[in-house]
């Protein structure tokens, strides 16, 4: 199975700053099959990005995704208070559709 | 509006069985692949299983293969997860989620989850 490793585990930033989250895969796969999700405490995950770089419906343009092969990045250009949450990457190229372990974005 | 409502979570003893259900509405259920994803307390997300729109193909994580069975009833717009030989490590919130289209697409809608606790 494809193992996804996210870094850092925790990222401490202030509102207005830029956040860069990384997701590295144990083997290469098509960027068409990489998604990012946001999860807030007590809530279900929400799809942010799919196909590595396409924003899901209703997602603000401060969220952007990039990458290919084994290295993928989620960037939040200017952090808003509601962006502090846990972020997961997921590959849906091959079964099982594995998730990364998550990056917690916390307020500094 | 897409809605996914899970039910069936409970406290069950190790070795026991449980069946989860997910009632779907707001979209043409049979046209979309569906999935179960779980989250142990304080932990990350784990993809558990997926099923195509017709129900003809199913997929499982190695951790549940042979113990869990995913199925669907398109006439009732309902997704199921039959869980047998439950273990303590199966304790988690189980989310039902809809694939954006077919099985190799992202999960674009999620239910609120149902809690399964495996303990004696």
PDB file of N, CA, C and O in Angstrom, chain B residues 46-77:
ATOM      1  N   UNK B  46      -8.524   6.717   8.911  1.00  0.00           N
ATOM      2  CA  UNK B  46      -8.154   5.443   8.281  1.00  0.00           C
ATOM      3  C   UNK B  46      -9.242   5.036   7.302  1.00  0.00           C
ATOM      4  O   UNK B  46     -10.393   4.824   7.701  1.00  0.00           O
ATOM      5  N   UNK B  47      -8.876   4.906   6.034  1.00  0.00           N
ATOM      6  CA  UNK B  47      -9.818   4.417   5.029  1.00  0.00           C
ATOM      7  C   UNK B  47     -10.089   2.945   5.287  1.00  0.00           C
ATOM      8  O   UNK B  47      -9.159   2.156   5.435  1.00  0.00           O
ATOM      9  N   UNK B  48     -11.364   2.566   5.345  1.00  0.00           N
ATOM     10  CA  UNK B  48     -11.739   1.201   5.709  1.00  0.00           C
ATOM     11  C   UNK B  48     -12.174   0.386   4.495  1.00  0.00           C
ATOM     12  O   UNK B  48     -11.709  -0.746   4.295  1.00  0.00           O
ATOM     13  N   UNK B  49     -13.083   0.944   3.693  1.00  0.00           N
ATOM     14  CA  UNK B  49     -13.665   0.150   2.621  1.00  0.00           C
ATOM     15  C   UNK B  49     -14.340   1.049   1.600  1.00  0.00           C
ATOM     16  O   UNK B  49     -14.718   2.184   1.911  1.00  0.00           O
ATOM     17  N   UNK B  50     -14.493   0.534   0.376  1.00  0.00           N
ATOM     18  CA  UNK B  50     -15.194   1.241  -0.676  1.00  0.00           C
ATOM     19  C   UNK B  50     -16.000   0.280  -1.523  1.00  0.00           C
ATOM     20  O   UNK B  50     -15.698  -0.916  -1.583  1.00  0.00           O
ATOM     21  N   UNK B  51     -17.036   0.809  -2.176  1.00  0.00           N
ATOM     22  CA  UNK B  51     -17.900  -0.023  -3.017  1.00  0.00           C
ATOM     23  C   UNK B  51     -18.347   0.805  -4.217  1.00  0.00           C
ATOM     24  O   UNK B  51     -18.623   2.003  -4.099  1.00  0.00           O
ATOM     25  N   UNK B  52     -18.374   0.184  -5.384  1.00  0.00           N
ATOM     26  CA  UNK B  52     -18.815   0.877  -6.583  1.00  0.00           C
ATOM     27  C   UNK B  52     -20.315   1.140  -6.547  1.00  0.00           C
ATOM     28  O   UNK B  52     -21.032   0.606  -5.700  1.00  0.00           O
ATOM     29  N   UNK B  53     -20.800   1.982  -7.449  1.00  0.00           N
ATOM     30  CA  UNK B  53     -22.200   2.362  -7.471  1.00  0.00           C
ATOM     31  C   UNK B  53     -23.145   1.184  -7.637  1.00  0.00           C
ATOM     32  O   UNK B  53     -24.213   1.149  -7.028  1.00  0.00           O
ATOM     33  N   UNK B  54     -22.757   0.236  -8.445  1.00  0.00           N
ATOM     34  CA  UNK B  54     -23.588  -0.952  -8.673  1.00  0.00           C
ATOM     35  C   UNK B  54     -23.470  -1.967  -7.544  1.00  0.00           C
ATOM     36  O   UNK B  54     -24.292  -2.876  -7.425  1.00  0.00           O
ATOM     37  N   UNK B  55     -22.434  -1.822  -6.746  1.00  0.00           N
ATOM     38  CA  UNK B  55     -22.155  -2.808  -5.703  1.00  0.00           C
ATOM     39  C   UNK B  55     -21.346  -3.987  -6.206  1.00  0.00           C
ATOM     40  O   UNK B  55     -21.057  -4.903  -5.436  1.00  0.00           O
ATOM     41  N   UNK B  56     -20.964  -3.950  -7.459  1.00  0.00           N
ATOM     42  CA  UNK B  56     -20.293  -5.089  -8.060  1.00  0.00           C
ATOM     43  C   UNK B  56     -18.849  -5.271  -7.648  1.00  0.00           C
ATOM     44  O   UNK B  56     -18.297  -6.374  -7.767  1.00  0.00           O
ATOM     45  N   UNK B  57     -18.219  -4.205  -7.179  1.00  0.00           N
ATOM     46  CA  UNK B  57     -16.818  -4.304  -6.745  1.00  0.00           C
ATOM     47  C   UNK B  57     -16.664  -3.670  -5.372  1.00  0.00           C
ATOM     48  O   UNK B  57     -17.240  -2.616  -5.100  1.00  0.00           O
ATOM     49  N   UNK B  58     -15.870  -4.350  -4.540  1.00  0.00           N
ATOM     50  CA  UNK B  58     -15.629  -3.863  -3.192  1.00  0.00           C
ATOM     51  C   UNK B  58     -14.129  -3.861  -2.892  1.00  0.00           C
ATOM     52  O   UNK B  58     -13.374  -4.634  -3.495  1.00  0.00           O
ATOM     53  N   UNK B  59     -13.726  -3.004  -1.969  1.00  0.00           N
ATOM     54  CA  UNK B  59     -12.326  -2.820  -1.631  1.00  0.00           C
ATOM     55  C   UNK B  59     -12.203  -2.652  -0.123  1.00  0.00           C
ATOM     56  O   UNK B  59     -13.084  -2.064   0.512  1.00  0.00           O
ATOM     57  N   UNK B  60     -11.091  -3.166   0.445  1.00  0.00           N
ATOM     58  CA  UNK B  60     -10.915  -3.141   1.889  1.00  0.00           C
ATOM     59  C   UNK B  60      -9.480  -2.800   2.274  1.00  0.00           C
ATOM     60  O   UNK B  60      -8.533  -3.151   1.564  1.00  0.00           O
ATOM     61  N   UNK B  61      -9.349  -2.189   3.448  1.00  0.00           N
ATOM     62  CA  UNK B  61      -8.038  -2.052   4.068  1.00  0.00           C
ATOM     63  C   UNK B  61      -7.614  -3.420   4.584  1.00  0.00           C
ATOM     64  O   UNK B  61      -8.460  -4.242   4.963  1.00  0.00           O
ATOM     65  N   UNK B  62      -6.321  -3.672   4.621  1.00  0.00           N
ATOM     66  CA  UNK B  62      -5.830  -4.951   5.102  1.00  0.00           C
ATOM     67  C   UNK B  62      -6.260  -5.228   6.539  1.00  0.00           C
ATOM     68  O   UNK B  62      -6.485  -6.378   6.917  1.00  0.00           O
ATOM     69  N   UNK B  63      -6.407  -4.174   7.329  1.00  0.00           N
ATOM     70  CA  UNK B  63      -6.732  -4.313   8.752  1.00  0.00           C
ATOM     71  C   UNK B  63      -8.135  -4.876   8.986  1.00  0.00           C
ATOM     72  O   UNK B  63      -8.426  -5.359  10.081  1.00  0.00           O
ATOM     73  N   UNK B  64      -8.986  -4.816   7.981  1.00  0.00           N
ATOM     74  CA  UNK B  64     -10.369  -5.292   8.157  1.00  0.00           C
ATOM     75  C   UNK B  64     -10.748  -6.398   7.168  1.00  0.00           C
ATOM     76  O   UNK B  64     -11.836  -6.972   7.288  1.00  0.00           O
ATOM     77  N   UNK B  65      -9.869  -6.680   6.223  1.00  0.00           N
ATOM     78  CA  UNK B  65     -10.176  -7.672   5.189  1.00  0.00           C
ATOM     79  C   UNK B  65     -10.467  -9.020   5.834  1.00  0.00           C
ATOM     80  O   UNK B  65      -9.746  -9.475   6.719  1.00  0.00           O
ATOM     81  N   UNK B  66     -11.568  -9.640   5.410  1.00  0.00           N
ATOM     82  CA  UNK B  66     -11.965 -10.932   5.963  1.00  0.00           C
ATOM     83  C   UNK B  66     -12.850 -10.836   7.181  1.00  0.00           C
ATOM     84  O   UNK B  66     -13.446 -11.829   7.603  1.00  0.00           O
ATOM     85  N   UNK B  67     -12.945  -9.651   7.783  1.00  0.00           N
ATOM     86  CA  UNK B  67     -13.790  -9.454   8.962  1.00  0.00           C
ATOM     87  C   UNK B  67     -14.960  -8.515   8.677  1.00  0.00           C
ATOM     88  O   UNK B  67     -16.033  -8.674   9.264  1.00  0.00           O
ATOM     89  N   UNK B  68     -14.744  -7.523   7.828  1.00  0.00           N
ATOM     90  CA  UNK B  68     -15.765  -6.531   7.504  1.00  0.00           C
ATOM     91  C   UNK B  68     -16.279  -6.764   6.081  1.00  0.00           C
ATOM     92  O   UNK B  68     -15.526  -7.171   5.197  1.00  0.00           O
ATOM     93  N   UNK B  69     -17.563  -6.461   5.889  1.00  0.00           N
ATOM     94  CA  UNK B  69     -18.158  -6.558   4.551  1.00  0.00           C
ATOM     95  C   UNK B  69     -18.963  -5.303   4.268  1.00  0.00           C
ATOM     96  O   UNK B  69     -19.877  -4.960   5.028  1.00  0.00           O
ATOM     97  N   UNK B  70     -18.622  -4.632   3.184  1.00  0.00           N
ATOM     98  CA  UNK B  70     -19.374  -3.469   2.747  1.00  0.00           C
ATOM     99  C   UNK B  70     -20.423  -3.911   1.738  1.00  0.00           C
ATOM    100  O   UNK B  70     -20.180  -4.817   0.925  1.00  0.00           O
ATOM    101  N   UNK B  71     -21.599  -3.291   1.798  1.00  0.00           N
ATOM    102  CA  UNK B  71     -22.652  -3.601   0.836  1.00  0.00           C
ATOM    103  C   UNK B  71     -23.555  -2.394   0.721  1.00  0.00           C
ATOM    104  O   UNK B  71     -23.447  -1.439   1.475  1.00  0.00           O
ATOM    105  N   UNK B  72     -24.450  -2.439  -0.231  1.00  0.00           N
ATOM    106  CA  UNK B  72     -25.386  -1.345  -0.424  1.00  0.00           C
ATOM    107  C   UNK B  72     -26.697  -1.880  -0.961  1.00  0.00           C
ATOM    108  O   UNK B  72     -26.739  -2.908  -1.643  1.00  0.00           O
ATOM    109  N   UNK B  73     -27.776  -1.150  -0.656  1.00  0.00           N
ATOM    110  CA  UNK B  73     -29.095  -1.458  -1.203  1.00  0.00           C
ATOM    111  C   UNK B  73     -29.538  -0.200  -1.946  1.00  0.00           C
ATOM    112  O   UNK B  73     -29.981   0.779  -1.309  1.00  0.00           O
ATOM    113  N   UNK B  74     -29.393  -0.197  -3.249  1.00  0.00           N
ATOM    114  CA  UNK B  74     -29.704   1.008  -4.027  1.00  0.00           C
ATOM    115  C   UNK B  74     -31.197   1.315  -4.050  1.00  0.00           C
ATOM    116  O   UNK B  74     -31.588   2.458  -4.282  1.00  0.00           O
ATOM    117  N   UNK B  75     -32.038   0.325  -3.770  1.00  0.00           N
ATOM    118  CA  UNK B  75     -33.478   0.587  -3.712  1.00  0.00           C
ATOM    119  C   UNK B  75     -33.857   1.328  -2.434  1.00  0.00           C
ATOM    120  O   UNK B  75     -34.899   1.981  -2.371  1.00  0.00           O
ATOM    121  N   UNK B  76     -32.996   1.230  -1.436  1.00  0.00           N
ATOM    122  CA  UNK B  76     -33.240   1.911  -0.153  1.00  0.00           C
ATOM    123  C   UNK B  76     -32.283   3.068   0.086  1.00  0.00           C
ATOM    124  O   UNK B  76     -32.314   3.690   1.158  1.00  0.00           O
ATOM    125  N   UNK B  77     -31.411   3.365  -0.884  1.00  0.00           N
ATOM    126  CA  UNK B  77     -30.417   4.443  -0.744  1.00  0.00           C
ATOM    127  C   UNK B  77     -29.621   4.296   0.552  1.00  0.00           C
ATOM    128  O   UNK B  77     -29.396   5.276   1.289  1.00  0.00           O
TER     129      UNK B  77
END
